[in-house]
CSV table of C-alpha atoms and ligand atoms in Angstrom, one decimal:
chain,number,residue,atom,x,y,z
A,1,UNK,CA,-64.0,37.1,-126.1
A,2,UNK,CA,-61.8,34.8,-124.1
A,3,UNK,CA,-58.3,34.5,-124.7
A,4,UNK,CA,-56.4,31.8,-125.2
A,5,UNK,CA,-53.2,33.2,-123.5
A,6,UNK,CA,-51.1,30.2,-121.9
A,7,UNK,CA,-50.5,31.3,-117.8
A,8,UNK,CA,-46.2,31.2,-117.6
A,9,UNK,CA,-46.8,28.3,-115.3
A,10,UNK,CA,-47.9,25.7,-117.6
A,11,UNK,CA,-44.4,25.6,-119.4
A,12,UNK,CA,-41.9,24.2,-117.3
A,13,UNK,CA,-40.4,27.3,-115.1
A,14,UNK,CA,-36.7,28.5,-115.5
A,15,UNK,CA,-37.4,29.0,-111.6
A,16,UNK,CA,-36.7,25.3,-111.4
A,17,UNK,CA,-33.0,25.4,-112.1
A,18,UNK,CA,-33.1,26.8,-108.6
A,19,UNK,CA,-36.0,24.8,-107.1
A,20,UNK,CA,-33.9,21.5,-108.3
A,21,UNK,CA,-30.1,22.8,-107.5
A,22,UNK,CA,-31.4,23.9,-104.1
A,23,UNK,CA,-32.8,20.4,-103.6
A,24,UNK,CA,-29.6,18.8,-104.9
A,25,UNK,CA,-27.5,20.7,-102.7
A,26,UNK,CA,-29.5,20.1,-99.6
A,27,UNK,CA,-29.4,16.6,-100.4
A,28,UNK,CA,-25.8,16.6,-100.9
A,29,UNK,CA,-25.2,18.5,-97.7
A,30,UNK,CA,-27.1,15.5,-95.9
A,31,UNK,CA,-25.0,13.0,-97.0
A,32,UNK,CA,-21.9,15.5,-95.6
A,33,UNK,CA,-23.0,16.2,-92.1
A,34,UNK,CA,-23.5,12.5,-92.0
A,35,UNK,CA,-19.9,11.7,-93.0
A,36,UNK,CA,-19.0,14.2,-90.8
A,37,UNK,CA,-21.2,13.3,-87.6
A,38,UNK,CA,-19.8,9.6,-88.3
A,39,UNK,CA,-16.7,11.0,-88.4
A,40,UNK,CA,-16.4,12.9,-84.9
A,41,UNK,CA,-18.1,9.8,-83.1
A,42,UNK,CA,-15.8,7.3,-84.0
A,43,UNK,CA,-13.4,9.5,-83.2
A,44,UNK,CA,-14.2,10.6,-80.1
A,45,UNK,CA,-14.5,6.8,-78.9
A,46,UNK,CA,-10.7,6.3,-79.6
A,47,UNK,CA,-8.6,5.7,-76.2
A,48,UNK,CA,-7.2,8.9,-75.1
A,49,UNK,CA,-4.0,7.5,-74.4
A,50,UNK,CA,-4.2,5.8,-78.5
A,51,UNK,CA,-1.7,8.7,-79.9
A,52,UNK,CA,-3.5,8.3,-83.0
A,53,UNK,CA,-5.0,11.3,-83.1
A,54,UNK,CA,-4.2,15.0,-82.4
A,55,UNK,CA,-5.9,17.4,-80.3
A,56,UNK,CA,-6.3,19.6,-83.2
A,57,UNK,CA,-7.1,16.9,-85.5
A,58,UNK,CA,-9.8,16.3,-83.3
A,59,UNK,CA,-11.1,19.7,-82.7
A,60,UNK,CA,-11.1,20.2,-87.0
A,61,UNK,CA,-13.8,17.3,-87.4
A,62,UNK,CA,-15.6,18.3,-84.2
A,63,UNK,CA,-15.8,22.5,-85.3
A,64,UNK,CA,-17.0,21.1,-88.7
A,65,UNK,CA,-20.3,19.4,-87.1
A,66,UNK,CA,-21.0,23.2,-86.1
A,67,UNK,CA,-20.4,24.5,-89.3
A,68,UNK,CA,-21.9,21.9,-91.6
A,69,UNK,CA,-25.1,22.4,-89.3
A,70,UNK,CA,-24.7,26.2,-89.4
A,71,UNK,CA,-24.9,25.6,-92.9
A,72,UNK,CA,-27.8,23.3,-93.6
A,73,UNK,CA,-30.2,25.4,-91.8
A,74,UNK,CA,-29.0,28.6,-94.0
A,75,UNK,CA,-29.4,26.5,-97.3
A,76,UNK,CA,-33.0,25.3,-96.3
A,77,UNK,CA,-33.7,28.9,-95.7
A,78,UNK,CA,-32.1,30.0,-99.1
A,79,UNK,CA,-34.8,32.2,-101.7
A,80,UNK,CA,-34.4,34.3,-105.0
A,81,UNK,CA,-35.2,37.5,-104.0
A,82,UNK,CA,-35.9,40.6,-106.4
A,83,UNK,CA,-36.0,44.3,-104.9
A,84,UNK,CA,-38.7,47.1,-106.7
A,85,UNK,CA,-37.2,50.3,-107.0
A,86,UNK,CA,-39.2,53.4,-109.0
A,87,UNK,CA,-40.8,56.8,-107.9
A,88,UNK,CA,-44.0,56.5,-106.1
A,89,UNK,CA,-47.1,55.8,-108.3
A,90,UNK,CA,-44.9,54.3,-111.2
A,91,UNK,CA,-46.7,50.7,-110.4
A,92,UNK,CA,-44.5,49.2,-107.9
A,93,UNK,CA,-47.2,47.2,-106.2
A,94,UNK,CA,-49.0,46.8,-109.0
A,95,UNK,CA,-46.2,45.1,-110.7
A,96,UNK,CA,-45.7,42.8,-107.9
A,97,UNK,CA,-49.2,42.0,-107.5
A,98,UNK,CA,-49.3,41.1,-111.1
A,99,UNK,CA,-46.6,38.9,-111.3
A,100,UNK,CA,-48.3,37.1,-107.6
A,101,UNK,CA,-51.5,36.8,-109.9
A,102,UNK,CA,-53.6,38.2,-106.7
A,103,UNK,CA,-54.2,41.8,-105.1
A,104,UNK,CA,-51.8,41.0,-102.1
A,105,UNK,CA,-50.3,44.4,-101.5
A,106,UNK,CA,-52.5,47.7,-101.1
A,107,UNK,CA,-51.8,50.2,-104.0
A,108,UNK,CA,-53.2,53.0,-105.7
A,109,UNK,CA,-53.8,57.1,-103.8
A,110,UNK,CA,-53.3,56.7,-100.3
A,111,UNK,CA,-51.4,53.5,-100.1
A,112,UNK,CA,-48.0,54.7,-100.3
A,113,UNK,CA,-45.4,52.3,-99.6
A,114,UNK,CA,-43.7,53.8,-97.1
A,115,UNK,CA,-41.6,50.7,-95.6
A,116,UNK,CA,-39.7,48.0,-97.3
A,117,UNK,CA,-42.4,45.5,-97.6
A,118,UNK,CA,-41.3,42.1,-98.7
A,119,UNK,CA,-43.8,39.2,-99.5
A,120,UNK,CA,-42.9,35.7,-99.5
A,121,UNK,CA,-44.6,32.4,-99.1
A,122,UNK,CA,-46.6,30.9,-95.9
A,123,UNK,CA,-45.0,27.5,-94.7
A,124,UNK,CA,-48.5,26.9,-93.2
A,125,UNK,CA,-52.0,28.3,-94.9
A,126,UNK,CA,-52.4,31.6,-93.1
A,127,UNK,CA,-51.5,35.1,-94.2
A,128,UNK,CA,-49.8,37.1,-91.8
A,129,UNK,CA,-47.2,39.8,-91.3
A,130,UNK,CA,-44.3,40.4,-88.8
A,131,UNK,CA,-42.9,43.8,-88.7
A,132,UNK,CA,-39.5,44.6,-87.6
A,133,UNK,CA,-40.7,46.4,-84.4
A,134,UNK,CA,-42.3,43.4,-83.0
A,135,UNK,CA,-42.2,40.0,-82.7
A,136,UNK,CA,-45.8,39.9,-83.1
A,137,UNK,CA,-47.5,37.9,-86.1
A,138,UNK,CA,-50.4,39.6,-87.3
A,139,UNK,CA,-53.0,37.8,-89.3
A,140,UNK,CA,-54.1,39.6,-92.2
A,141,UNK,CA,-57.0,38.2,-94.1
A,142,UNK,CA,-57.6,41.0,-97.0
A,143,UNK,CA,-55.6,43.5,-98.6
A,144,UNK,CA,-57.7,46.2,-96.8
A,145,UNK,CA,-56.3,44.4,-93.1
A,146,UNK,CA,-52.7,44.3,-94.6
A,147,UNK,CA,-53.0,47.9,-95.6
A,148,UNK,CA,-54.2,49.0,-92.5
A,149,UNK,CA,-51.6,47.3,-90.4
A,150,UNK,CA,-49.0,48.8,-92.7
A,151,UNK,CA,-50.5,52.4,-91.9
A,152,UNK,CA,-50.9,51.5,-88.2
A,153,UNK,CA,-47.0,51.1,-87.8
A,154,UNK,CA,-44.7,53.8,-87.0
A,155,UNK,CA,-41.9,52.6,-89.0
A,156,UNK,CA,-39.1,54.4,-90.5
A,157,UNK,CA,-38.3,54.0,-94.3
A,158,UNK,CA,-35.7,51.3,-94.3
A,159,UNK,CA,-37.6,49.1,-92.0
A,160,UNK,CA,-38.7,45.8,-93.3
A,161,UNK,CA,-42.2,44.5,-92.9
A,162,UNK,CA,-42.9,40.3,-94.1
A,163,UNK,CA,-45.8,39.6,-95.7
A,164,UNK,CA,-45.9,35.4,-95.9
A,165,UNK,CA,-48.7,34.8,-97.9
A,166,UNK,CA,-50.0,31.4,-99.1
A,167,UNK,CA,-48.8,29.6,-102.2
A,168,UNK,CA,-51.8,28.1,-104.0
A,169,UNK,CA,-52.5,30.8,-106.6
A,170,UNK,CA,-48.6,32.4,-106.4
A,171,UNK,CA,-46.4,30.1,-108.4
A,172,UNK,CA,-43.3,32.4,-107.5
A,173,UNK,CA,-43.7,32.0,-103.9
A,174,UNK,CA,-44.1,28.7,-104.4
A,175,UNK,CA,-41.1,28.1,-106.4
A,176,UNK,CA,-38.9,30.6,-104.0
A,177,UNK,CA,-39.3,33.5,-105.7
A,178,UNK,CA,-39.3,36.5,-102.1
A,179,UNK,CA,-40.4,39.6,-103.3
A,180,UNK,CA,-39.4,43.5,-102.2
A,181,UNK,CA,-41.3,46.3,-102.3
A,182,UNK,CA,-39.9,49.3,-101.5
A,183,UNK,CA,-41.1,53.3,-100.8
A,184,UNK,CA,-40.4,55.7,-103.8
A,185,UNK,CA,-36.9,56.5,-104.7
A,186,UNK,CA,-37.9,60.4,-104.9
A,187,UNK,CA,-38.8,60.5,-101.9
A,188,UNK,CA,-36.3,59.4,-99.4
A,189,UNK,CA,-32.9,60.4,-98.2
A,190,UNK,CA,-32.0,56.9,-96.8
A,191,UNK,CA,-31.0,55.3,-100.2
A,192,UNK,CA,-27.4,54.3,-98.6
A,193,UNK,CA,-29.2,52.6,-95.6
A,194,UNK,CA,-31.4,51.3,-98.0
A,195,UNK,CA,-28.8,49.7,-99.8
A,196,UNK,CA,-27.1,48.1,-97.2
A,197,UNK,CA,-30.4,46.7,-95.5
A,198,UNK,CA,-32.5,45.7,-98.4
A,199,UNK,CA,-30.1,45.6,-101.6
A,200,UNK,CA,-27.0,43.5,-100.8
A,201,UNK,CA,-28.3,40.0,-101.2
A,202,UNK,CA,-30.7,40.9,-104.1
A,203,UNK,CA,-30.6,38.6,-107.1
A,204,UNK,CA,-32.5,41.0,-109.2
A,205,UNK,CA,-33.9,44.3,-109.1
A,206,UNK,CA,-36.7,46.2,-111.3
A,207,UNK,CA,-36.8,49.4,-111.8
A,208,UNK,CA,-40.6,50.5,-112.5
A,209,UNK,CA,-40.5,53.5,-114.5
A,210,UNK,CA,-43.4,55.5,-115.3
A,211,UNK,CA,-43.4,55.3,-119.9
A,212,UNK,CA,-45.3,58.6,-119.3
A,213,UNK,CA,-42.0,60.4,-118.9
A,214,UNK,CA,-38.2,59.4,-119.3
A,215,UNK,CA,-35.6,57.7,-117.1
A,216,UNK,CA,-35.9,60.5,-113.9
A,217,UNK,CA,-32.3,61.3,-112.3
A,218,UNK,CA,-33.6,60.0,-109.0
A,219,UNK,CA,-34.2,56.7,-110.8
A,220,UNK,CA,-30.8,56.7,-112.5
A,221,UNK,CA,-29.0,57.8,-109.4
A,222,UNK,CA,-30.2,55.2,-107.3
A,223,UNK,CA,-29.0,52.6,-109.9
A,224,UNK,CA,-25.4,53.7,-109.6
A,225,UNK,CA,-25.5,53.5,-106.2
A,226,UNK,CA,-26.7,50.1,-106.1
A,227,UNK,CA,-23.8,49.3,-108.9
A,228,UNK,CA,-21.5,51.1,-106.7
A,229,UNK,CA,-22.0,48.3,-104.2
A,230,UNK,CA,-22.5,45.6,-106.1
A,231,UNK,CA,-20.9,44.3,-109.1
A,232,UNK,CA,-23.0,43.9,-112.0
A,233,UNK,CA,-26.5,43.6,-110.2
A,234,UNK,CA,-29.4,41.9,-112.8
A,235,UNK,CA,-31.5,45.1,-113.9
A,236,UNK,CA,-34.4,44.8,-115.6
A,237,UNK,CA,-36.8,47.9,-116.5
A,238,UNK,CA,-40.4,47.9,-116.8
A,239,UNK,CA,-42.0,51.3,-119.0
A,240,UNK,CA,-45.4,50.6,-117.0
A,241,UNK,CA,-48.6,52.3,-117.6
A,242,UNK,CA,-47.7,51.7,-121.5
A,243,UNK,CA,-51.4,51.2,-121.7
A,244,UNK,CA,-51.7,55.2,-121.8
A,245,UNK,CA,-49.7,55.1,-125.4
A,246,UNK,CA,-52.6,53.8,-127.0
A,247,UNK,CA,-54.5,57.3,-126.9
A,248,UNK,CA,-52.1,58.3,-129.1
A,249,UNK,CA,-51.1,55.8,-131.5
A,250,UNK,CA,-49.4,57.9,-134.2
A,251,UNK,CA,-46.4,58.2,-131.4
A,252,UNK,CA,-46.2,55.0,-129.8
A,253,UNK,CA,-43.3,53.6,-132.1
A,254,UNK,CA,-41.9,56.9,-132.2
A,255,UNK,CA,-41.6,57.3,-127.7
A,256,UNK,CA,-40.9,53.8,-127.4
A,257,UNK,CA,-37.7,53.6,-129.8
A,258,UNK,CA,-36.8,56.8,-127.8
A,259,UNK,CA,-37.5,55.1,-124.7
A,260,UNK,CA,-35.4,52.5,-125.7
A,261,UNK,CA,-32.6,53.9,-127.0
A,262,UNK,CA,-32.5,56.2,-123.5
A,263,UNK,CA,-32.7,52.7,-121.5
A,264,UNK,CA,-29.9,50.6,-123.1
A,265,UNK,CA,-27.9,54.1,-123.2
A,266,UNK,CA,-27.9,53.7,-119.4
A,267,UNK,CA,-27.4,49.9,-119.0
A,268,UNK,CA,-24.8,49.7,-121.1
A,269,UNK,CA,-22.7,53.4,-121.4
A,270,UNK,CA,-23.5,54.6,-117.8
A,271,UNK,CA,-24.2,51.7,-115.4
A,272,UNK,CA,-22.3,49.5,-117.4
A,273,UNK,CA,-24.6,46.6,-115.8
A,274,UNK,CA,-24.8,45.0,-120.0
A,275,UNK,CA,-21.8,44.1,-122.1
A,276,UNK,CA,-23.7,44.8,-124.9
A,277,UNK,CA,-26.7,47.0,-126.7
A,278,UNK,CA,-28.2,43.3,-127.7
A,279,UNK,CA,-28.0,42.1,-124.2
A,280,UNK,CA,-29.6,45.3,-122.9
A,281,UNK,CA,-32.8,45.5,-125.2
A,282,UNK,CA,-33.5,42.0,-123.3
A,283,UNK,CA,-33.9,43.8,-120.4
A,284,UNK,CA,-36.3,46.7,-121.2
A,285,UNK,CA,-39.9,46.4,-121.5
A,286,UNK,CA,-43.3,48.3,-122.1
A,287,UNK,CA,-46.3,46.7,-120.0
A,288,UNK,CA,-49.3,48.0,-118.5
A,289,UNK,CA,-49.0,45.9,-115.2
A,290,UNK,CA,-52.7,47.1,-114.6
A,291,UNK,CA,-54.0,45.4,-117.2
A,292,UNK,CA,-51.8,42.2,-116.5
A,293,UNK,CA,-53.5,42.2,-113.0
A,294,UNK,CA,-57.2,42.6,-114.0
A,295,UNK,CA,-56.6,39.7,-116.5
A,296,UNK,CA,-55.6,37.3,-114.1
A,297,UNK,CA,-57.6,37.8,-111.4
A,298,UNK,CA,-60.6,37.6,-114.1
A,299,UNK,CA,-59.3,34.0,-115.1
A,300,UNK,CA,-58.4,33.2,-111.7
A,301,UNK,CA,-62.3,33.5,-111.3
A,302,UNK,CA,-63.0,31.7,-114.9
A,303,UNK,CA,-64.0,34.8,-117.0
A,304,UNK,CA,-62.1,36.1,-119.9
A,305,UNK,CA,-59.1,37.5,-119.1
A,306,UNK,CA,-60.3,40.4,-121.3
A,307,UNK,CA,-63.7,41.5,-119.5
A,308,UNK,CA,-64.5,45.1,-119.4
A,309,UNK,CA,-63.1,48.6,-121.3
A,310,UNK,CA,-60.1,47.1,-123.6
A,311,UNK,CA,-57.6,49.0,-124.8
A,312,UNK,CA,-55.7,48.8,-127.8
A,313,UNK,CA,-53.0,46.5,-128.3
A,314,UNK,CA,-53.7,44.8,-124.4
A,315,UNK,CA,-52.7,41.6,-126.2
A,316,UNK,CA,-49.2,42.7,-127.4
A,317,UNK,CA,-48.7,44.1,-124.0
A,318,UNK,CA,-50.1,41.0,-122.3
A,319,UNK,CA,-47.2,39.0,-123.8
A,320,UNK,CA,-44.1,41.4,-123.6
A,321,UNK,CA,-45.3,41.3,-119.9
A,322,UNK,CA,-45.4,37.5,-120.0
A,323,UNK,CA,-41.8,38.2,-121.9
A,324,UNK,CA,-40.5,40.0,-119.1
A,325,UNK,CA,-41.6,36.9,-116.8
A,326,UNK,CA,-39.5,34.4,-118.9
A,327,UNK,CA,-36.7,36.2,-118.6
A,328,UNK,CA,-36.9,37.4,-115.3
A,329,UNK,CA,-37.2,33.9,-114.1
A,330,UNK,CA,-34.3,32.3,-115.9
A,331,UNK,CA,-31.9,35.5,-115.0
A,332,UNK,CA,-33.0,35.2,-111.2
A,333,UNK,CA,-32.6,31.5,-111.1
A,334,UNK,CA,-29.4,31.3,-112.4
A,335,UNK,CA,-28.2,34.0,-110.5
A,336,UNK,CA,-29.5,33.0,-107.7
A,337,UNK,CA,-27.8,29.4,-108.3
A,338,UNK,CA,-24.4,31.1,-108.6
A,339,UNK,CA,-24.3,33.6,-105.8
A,340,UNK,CA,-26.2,31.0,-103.3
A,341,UNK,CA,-24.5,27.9,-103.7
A,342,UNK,CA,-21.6,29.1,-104.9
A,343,UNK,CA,-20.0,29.5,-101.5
A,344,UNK,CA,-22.0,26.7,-100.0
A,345,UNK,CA,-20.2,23.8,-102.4
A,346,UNK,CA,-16.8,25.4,-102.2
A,347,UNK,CA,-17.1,25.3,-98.2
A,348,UNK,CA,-18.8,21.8,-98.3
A,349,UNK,CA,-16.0,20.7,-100.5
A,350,UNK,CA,-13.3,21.9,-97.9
A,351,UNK,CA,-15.0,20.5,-95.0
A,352,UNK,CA,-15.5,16.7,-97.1
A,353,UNK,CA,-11.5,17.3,-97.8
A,354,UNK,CA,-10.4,18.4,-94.2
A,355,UNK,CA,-12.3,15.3,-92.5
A,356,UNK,CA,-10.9,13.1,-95.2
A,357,UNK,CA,-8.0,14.2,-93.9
A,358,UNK,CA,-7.9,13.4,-90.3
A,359,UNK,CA,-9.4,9.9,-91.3
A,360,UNK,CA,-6.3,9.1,-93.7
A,361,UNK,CA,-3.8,10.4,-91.1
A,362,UNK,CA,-5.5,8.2,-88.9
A,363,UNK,CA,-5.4,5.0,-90.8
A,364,UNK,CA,-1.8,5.9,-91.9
A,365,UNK,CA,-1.2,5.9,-88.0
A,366,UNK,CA,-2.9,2.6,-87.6
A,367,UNK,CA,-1.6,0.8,-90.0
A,368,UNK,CA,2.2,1.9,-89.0
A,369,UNK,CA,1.1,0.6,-85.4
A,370,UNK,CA,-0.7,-2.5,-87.1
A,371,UNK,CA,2.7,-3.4,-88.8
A,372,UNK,CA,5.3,-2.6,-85.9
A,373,UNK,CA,2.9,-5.1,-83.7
A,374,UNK,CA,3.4,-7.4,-86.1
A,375,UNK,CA,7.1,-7.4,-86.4
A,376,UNK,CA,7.3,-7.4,-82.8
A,377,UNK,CA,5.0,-10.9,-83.3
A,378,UNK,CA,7.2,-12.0,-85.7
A,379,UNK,CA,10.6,-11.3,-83.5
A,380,UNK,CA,8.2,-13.2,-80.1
A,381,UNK,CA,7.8,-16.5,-82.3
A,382,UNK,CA,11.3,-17.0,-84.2
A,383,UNK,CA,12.7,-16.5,-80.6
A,384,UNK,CA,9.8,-19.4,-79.2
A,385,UNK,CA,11.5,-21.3,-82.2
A,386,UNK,CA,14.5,-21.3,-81.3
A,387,UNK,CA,13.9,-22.5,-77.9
A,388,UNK,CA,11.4,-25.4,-78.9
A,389,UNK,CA,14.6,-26.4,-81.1
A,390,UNK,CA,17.0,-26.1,-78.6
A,391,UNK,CA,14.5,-27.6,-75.9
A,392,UNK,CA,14.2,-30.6,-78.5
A,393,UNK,CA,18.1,-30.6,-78.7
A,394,UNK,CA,18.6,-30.8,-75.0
A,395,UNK,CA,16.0,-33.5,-74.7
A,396,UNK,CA,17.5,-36.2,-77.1
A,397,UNK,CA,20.8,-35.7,-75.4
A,398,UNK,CA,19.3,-35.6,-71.9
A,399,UNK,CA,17.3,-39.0,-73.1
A,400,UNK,CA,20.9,-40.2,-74.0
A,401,UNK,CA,22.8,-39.1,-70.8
A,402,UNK,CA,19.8,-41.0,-68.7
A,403,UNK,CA,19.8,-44.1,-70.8
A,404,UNK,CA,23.8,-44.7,-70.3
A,405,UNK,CA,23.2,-44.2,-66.5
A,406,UNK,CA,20.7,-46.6,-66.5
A,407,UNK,CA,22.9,-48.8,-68.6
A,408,UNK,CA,25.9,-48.0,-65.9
A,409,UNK,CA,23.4,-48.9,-62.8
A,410,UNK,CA,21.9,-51.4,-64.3
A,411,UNK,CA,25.6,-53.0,-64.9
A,412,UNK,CA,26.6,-52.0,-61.3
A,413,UNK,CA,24.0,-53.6,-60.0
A,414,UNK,CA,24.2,-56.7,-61.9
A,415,UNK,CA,27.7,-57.2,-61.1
A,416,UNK,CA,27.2,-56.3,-57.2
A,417,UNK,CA,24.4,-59.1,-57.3
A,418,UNK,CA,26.8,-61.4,-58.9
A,419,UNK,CA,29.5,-60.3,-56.4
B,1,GDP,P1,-46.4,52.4,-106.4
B,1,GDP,O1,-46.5,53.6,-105.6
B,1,GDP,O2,-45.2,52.5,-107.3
B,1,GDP,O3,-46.4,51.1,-105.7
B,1,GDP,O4,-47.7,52.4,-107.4
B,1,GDP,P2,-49.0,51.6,-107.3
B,1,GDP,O5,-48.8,50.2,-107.7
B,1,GDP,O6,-49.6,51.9,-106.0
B,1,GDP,O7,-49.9,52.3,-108.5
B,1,GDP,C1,-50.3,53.7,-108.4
B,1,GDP,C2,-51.5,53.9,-109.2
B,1,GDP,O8,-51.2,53.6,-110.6
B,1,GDP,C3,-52.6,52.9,-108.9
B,1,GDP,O9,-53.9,53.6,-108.9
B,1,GDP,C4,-52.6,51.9,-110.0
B,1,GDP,O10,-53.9,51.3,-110.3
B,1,GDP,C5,-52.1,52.7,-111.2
B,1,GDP,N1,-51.4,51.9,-112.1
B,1,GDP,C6,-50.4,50.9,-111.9
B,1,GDP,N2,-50.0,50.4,-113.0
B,1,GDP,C7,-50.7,51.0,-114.0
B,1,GDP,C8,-50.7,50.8,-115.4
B,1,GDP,O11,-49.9,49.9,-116.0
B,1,GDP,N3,-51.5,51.5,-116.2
B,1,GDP,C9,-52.3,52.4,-115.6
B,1,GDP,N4,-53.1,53.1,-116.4
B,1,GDP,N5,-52.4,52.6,-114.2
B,1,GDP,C10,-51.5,51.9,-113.5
């Protein structure tokens, strides 16, 4: 019978703490390349000969353009990314396809990973690949044409191929979410090559163990590598193929509490990745990522998620898988947040205060100019006073001086008429 099993999409995602903060920032960082665009033009239109600017004050604001550009298109480009690590066979791909709710990359006998393949979303509605040997995009229609392009290739182990895939039934492309699968820790030598190539900029990484068996060496060896590097990396570990603990159910609580107790042992005493024991049961899980799969591509296609041979307890694994999901989304996003954006606002911030700046300096400059001009003013029209007084003071006694000579001709002439 059909479940009723809600898909992880339908409540609101943790993976939008990302979606929205990457949307804020980018929104943000508009508003500062155009204060800072404004900035270098009106600058630039000052006279050269103004001193009210320095060279170098000009050469800040004009170097920021660069940079805030630099930046925008790195922030547009921004993802969560999670790396899969585990030997080969543990479920790697099967994981991954499970959590993108289709069969995208080939697994099973004969499709060993052997490259670090890395799936993220399609900006357009094709499915395609570009290896790192080419520039070449290669269309890939089926899981079949993706595996045989992956065989094809003569790659070495560290080298990357992209899958971009499209979004409409993968919510975690969608939302940002780039995924990284890589070829089995047991078998290659490159892990410090890997590291540096695939691991640095990692927001979270799964280790896919196989709940057959315990925590291999390989396995744990790679970890401390990777914590070598890195401090405090996200781990989360899967105990797939817990599906096989239901032929033998009088053990199951018995190997998972040793399970358990083996995993937090090494996330919190030997990696030291968790503060606490608490903190580290979050992180440990038993699934059967197989089952997870056949479920959703049965209700992708509208039968029961549960069609076909069921094995017991599929519905408790179902959800700690669904569990796993949660908490993988809300640890990523976060993360992701803080080691993205981080850097971006600090540097934003610095740039908004360096123009700011220039522009005050500036207007300081002006104003002091502003001011001296008019004093200078001021000084120009006491001075034109003074003379319109003195001009008016010489006038009356010029008017004075003209009308007693006109008086005195007047009289001479009056008396030479009368003489
Ligand atoms: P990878 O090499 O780690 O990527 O492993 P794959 O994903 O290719 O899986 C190897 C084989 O294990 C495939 O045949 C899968 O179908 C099978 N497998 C994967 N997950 C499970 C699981 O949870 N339970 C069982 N029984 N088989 C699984």
């Amino acid at each position: 019978n059909s479940l009723s099993i809600s898909p992880t999409t339908a409540i609101q995602s943790p993976l939008q703490i990302f979606v929205r903060a990457k949307k804020r920032i980018n929104d943000i960082y508009g508003e500062v390349e155009q204060y800072v665009n404004d900035s270098c033009k009106f600058l630039l239109v000052l006279p050269h000969d103004s001193d009210l600017i320095t060279k170098e004050e000009l050469l800040v604001v004009n170097s920021h353009v660069e940079k805030v550009k630099g930046i925008r298109e790195v922030l547009l480009r921004d993802h969560m990314k999670v790396a899969f690590f585990g030997r080969t066979s543990n479920g790697k791909s099967t994981v991954i396809n499970s959590m993108l709710r289709e069969r995208i990359l080939p697994s099973g006998i004969g499709h060993t990973t052997n490259c670090f393949i890395q799936v993220e979303k399609s900006e357009n509605d094709e499915s395609y690949l570009i290896s790192e040997d080419s520039a070449e995009r290669k269309n890939v229609k089926s899981v079949s044409q993706l595996a045989h392009s992956l065989c094809t290739g003569s790659l070495g182990d560290s080298a990357l191929v992209r899958v971009y895939w499209p979004t409409d039934k993968c919510p975690l492309l969608r939302d940002d979410v780039v995924l990284v699968d890589s070829p089995g820790i047991d078998v290659s030598p490159n892990l410090d090559s890997w590291i540096d190539r695939h691991c640095l900029d990692a927001d979270v990484f799964v280790l896919v163990a196989n709940s057959e068996s315990t925590l291999m060496l390989t396995e744990k060896n790679f970890f401390f590598k990777v914590s070598a590097r890195l401090s405090k990396p996200n781990v989360f570990v899967l105990n797939n193929r817990w599906d096989a603990s239901a032929s033998e159910p009088e053990f199951l609580e018995e190997v998972r509490r040793q399970h358990l107790l083996r995993t937090v042992d090494f996330l919190v005493d030997e990696l030291k990745v968790c503060g606490t024991r608490t903190e580290a049961e979050q992180r440990v899980f038993f699934v059967s990522a197989k089952e997870v799969l056949q479920a959703r591509i049965n209700e992708f296609k509208g039968l029961p998620m549960n069609t076909g041979i069921v094995t017991d307890g599929f519905h408790g694994r179902y959800f700690e898988f669904q569990d796993f999901e949660r908490k993988f989304e809300e640890c990523i996003s976060k993360s992701a947040v803080r080691t993205k954006f981080d850097q971006h606002t600090k540097r934003g911030k610095a740039i908004v205060g360096d123009t700011r700046n220039v522009m005050e300096m500036l207007l300081e400059r002006a104003s002091a100019k502003r001011a001296t001009k008019s004093q200078n003013r001021r000084e120009v029209l006491d001075h034109l006073d003074f003379t319109e007084k003195q001009l008016q003071l010489v006038t009356v006694e010029m008017k004075d001086k003209i009308c007693k000579m006109v008086e005195e001709v007047e009289h001479k002439v009056s008396k030479a008429l009368n003489d």
